[in-house]
Short mmCIF file of C-alpha atoms in Angstrom, two decimals:
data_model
loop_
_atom_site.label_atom_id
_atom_site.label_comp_id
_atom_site.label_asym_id
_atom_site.label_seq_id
_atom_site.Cartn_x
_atom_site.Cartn_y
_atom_site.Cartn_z
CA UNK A 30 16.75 10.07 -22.51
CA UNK A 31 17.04 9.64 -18.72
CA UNK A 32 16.34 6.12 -17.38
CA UNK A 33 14.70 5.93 -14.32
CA UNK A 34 16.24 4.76 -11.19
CA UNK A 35 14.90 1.26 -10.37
CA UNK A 36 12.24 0.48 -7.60
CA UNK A 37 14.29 -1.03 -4.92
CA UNK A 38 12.68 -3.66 -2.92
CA UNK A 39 13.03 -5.26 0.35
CA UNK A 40 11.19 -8.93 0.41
CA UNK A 41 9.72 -10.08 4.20
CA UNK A 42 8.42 -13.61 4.73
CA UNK A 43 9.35 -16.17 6.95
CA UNK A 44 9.04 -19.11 4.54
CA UNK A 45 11.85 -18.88 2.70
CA UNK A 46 10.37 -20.81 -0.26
CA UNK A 47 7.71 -17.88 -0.58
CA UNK A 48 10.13 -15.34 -0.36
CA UNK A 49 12.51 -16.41 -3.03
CA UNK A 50 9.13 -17.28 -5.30
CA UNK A 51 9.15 -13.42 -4.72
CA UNK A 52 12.56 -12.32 -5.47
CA UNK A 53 12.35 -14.35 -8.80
CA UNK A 54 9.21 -12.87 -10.03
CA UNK A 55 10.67 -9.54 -8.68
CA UNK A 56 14.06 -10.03 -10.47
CA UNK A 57 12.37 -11.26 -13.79
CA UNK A 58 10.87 -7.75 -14.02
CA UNK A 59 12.05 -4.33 -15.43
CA UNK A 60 13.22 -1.23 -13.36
CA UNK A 61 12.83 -3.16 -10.71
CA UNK A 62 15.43 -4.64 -8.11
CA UNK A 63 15.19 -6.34 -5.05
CA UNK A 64 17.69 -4.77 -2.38
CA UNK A 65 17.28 -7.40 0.57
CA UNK A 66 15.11 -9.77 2.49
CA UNK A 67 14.65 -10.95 5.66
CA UNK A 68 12.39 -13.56 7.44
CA UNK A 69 10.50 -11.69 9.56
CA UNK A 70 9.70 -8.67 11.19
CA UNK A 71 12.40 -7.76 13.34
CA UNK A 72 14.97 -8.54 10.82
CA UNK A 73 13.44 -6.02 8.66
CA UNK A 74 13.60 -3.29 10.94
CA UNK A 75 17.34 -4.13 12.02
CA UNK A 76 18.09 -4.38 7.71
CA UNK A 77 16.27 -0.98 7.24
CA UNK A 78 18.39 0.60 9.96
CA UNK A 79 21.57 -0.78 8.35
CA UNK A 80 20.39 0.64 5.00
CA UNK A 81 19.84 3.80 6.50
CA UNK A 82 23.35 4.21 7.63
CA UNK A 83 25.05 4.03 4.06
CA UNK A 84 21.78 6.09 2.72
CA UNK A 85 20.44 2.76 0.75
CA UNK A 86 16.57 2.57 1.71
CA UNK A 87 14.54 1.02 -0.06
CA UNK A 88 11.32 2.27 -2.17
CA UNK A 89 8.84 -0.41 -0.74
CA UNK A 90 8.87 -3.42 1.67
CA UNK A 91 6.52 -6.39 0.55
CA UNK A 92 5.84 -7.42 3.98
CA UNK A 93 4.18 -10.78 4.79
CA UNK A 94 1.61 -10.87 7.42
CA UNK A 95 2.28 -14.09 9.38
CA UNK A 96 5.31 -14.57 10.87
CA UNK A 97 7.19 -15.62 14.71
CA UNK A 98 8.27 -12.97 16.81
CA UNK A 99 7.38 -9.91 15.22
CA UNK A 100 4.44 -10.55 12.92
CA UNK A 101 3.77 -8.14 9.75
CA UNK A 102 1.11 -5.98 11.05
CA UNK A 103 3.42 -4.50 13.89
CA UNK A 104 6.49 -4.68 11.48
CA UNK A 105 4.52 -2.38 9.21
CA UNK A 106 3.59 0.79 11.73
CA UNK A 107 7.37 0.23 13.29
CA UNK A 108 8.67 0.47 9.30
CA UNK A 109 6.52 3.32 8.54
CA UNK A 110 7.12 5.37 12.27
CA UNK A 111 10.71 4.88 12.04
CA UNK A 112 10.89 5.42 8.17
CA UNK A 113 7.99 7.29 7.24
CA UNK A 114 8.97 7.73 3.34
CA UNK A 115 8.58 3.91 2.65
CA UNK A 116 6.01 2.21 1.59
CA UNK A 117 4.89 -0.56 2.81
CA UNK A 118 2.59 -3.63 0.53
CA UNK A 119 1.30 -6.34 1.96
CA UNK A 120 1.41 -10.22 0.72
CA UNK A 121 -1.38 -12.25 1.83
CA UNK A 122 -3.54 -14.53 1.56
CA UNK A 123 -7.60 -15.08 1.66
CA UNK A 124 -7.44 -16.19 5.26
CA UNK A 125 -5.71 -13.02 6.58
CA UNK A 126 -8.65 -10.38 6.07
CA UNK A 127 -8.58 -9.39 9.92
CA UNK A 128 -4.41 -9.01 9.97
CA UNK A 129 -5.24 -7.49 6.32
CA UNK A 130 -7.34 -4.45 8.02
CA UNK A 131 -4.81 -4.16 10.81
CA UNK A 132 -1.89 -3.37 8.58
CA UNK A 133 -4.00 -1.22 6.44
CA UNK A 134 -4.62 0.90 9.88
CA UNK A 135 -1.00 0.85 10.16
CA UNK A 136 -0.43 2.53 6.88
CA UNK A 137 0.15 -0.22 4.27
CA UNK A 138 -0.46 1.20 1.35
CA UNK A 139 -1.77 -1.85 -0.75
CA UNK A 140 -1.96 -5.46 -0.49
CA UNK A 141 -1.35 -8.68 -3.20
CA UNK A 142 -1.99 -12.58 -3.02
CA UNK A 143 1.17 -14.36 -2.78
CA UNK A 144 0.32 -15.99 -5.90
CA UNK A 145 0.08 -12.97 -7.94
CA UNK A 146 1.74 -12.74 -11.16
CA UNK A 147 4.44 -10.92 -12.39
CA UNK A 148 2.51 -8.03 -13.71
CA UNK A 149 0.20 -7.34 -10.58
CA UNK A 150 3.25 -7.34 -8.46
CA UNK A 151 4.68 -4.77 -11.05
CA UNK A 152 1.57 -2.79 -10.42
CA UNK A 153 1.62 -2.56 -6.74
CA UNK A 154 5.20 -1.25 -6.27
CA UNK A 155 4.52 0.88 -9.06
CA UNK A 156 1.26 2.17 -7.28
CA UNK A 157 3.31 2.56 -4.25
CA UNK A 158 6.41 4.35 -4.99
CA UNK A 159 3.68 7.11 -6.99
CA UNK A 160 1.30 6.76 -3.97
CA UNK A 161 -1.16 5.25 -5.73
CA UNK A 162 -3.68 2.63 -4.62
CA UNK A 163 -3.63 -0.72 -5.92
CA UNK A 164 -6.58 -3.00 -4.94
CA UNK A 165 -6.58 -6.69 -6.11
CA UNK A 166 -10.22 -7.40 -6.86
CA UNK A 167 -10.53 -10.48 -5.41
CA UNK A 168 -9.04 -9.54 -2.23
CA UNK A 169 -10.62 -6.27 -2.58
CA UNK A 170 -14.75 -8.11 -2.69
CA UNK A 171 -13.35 -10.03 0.41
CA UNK A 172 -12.21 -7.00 2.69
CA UNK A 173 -14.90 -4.80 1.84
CA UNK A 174 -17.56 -8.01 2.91
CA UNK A 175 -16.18 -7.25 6.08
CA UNK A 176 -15.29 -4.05 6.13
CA UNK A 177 -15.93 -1.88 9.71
CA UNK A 178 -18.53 0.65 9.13
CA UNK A 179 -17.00 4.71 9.27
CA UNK A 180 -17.59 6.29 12.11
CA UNK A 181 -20.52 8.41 9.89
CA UNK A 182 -21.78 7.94 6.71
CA UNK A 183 -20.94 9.29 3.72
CA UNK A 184 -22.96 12.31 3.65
CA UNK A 185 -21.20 14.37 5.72
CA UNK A 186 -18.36 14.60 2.74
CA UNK A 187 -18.62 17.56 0.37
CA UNK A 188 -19.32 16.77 -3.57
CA UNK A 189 -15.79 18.06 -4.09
CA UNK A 190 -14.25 15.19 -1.14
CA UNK A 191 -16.78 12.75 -2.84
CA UNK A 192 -15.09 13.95 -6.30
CA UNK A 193 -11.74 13.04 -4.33
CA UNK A 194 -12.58 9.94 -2.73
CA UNK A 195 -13.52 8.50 -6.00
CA UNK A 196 -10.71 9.57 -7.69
CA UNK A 197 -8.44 7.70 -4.78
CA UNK A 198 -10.17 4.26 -5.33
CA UNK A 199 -9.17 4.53 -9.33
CA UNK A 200 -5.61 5.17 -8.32
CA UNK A 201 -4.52 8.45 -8.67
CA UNK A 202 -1.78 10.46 -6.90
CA UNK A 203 -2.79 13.71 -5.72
CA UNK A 204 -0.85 14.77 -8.51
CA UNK A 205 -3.47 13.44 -10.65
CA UNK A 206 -6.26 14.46 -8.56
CA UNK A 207 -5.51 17.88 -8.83
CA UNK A 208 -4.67 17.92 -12.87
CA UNK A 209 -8.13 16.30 -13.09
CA UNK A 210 -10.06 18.62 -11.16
CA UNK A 211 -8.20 21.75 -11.94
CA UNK A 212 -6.78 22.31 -8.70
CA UNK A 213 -3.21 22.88 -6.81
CA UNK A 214 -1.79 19.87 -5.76
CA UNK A 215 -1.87 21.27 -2.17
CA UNK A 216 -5.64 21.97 -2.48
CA UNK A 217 -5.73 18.03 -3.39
CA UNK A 218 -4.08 16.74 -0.60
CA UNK A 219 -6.10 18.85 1.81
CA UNK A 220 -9.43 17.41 0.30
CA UNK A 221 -7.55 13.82 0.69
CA UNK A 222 -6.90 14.71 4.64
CA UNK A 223 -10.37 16.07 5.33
CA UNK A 224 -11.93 13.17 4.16
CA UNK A 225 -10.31 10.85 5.58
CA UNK A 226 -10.41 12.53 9.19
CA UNK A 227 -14.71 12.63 8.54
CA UNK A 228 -14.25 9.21 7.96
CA UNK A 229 -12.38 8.26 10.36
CA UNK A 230 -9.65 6.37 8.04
CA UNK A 231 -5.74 6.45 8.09
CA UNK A 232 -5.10 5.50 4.44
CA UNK A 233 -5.85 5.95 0.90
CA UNK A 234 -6.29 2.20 0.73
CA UNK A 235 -8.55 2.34 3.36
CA UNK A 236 -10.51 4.98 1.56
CA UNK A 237 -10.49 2.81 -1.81
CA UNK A 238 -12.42 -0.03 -0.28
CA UNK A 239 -14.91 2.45 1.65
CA UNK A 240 -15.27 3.80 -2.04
CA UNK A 241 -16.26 0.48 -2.88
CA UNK A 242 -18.51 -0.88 -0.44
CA UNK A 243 -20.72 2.42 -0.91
CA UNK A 244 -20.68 1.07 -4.56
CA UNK A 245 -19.13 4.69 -5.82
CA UNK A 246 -16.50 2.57 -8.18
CA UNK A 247 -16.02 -1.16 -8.80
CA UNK A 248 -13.48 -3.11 -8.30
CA UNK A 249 -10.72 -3.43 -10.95
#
């Protein structure tokens, strides 16, 4: 039986407390390993680019939000422009809703409390590397309060992108979007890019918590 390559982790947070709090839970799990940290945004970027040369990316940066020089809301759209194939999860806290959005509209692709256990953090990457959506439900009741409006409402989505867009918020891949509904994966990921141009959204986590202020799915 093949065993799967591991999910390779870089760890970004300027309290270095935090951050090895991280790499323990991180270490402690399986198929799972943490290739580097750094301390803050730059030093990501500059570690990615050094991993790039020898062909040793990572699968997903857990980026903090809060940090000097370059915070984690720019360090995520630089990450993701420069190395579009990553994926980038967030680590935050209640009080970081706004930043929260603002990586979100940079691409992050799913967000945890630092004080998540080992499991949820397990979730998340694995969410991540199968571009997935992973929405803490706490943190999730919290964004959504103050969630932007869309740009229109809902009704200008077809039944089939409504189909779609609920089908995001429960965490599927467009791999299982389009086993569900009977469709080509292509087909899928054109009724995922469609809706979220209507809506005026950049992400499928974005998406997820519009699918759950409209009250289409609860929470997990």
């Amino acid at each position: 039986m093949t065993v799967p390559d591991p999910i390779r982790v870089l760890v970004v947070d300027d309290h270095a407390v935090v951050r090895r709090g991280v790499v323990a839970y991180l270490e402690a799990l399986e198929d799972v390993e943490v290739a580097d940290e750094a301390g803050d945004g730059q030093e990501a970027l500059d570690r990615l680019a050094r991993a790039a040369a020898h062909d040793e990316l990572p699968d997903v940066v857990l980026m903090d939000l809060q940090m000097p020089g370059m915070d984690g809301v720019t360090a995520t759209g630089e990450v993701l422009r420069r190395f579009p194939q990553l994926k980038v999860v967030i680590l935050t806290s209640f009080g970081e809703t706004e930043r929260v959005h603002a990586a979100l509209e940079n691409g992050a692709s799913g967000y945890l409390l630092k004080d998540a256990g080992p499991a949820e953090v397990d979730a998340a990457l694995r969410a991540a590397v199968r571009d997935e959506v992973f929405l803490d439900a706490a943190v999730t009741r919290r964004l959504t309060q103050e969630m932007r409006a869309p740009r229109t409402g809902l009704g200008v989505l077809t039944a089939r992108e409504k189909e779609v867009l609920v089908l995001i918020a429960e965490g599927r891949s467009n791999k299982d979007i389009a086993r569900h509904l009977v469709i080509s994966e292509r087909t899928a990921r054109t009724h995922v890019s469609h809706l979220l141009t209507k809506m005026g959204l950049t992400s499928r986590t974005q998406a997820a918590l519009l699918a759950v202020k409209e009250g289409l799915v609860q929470p997990r």
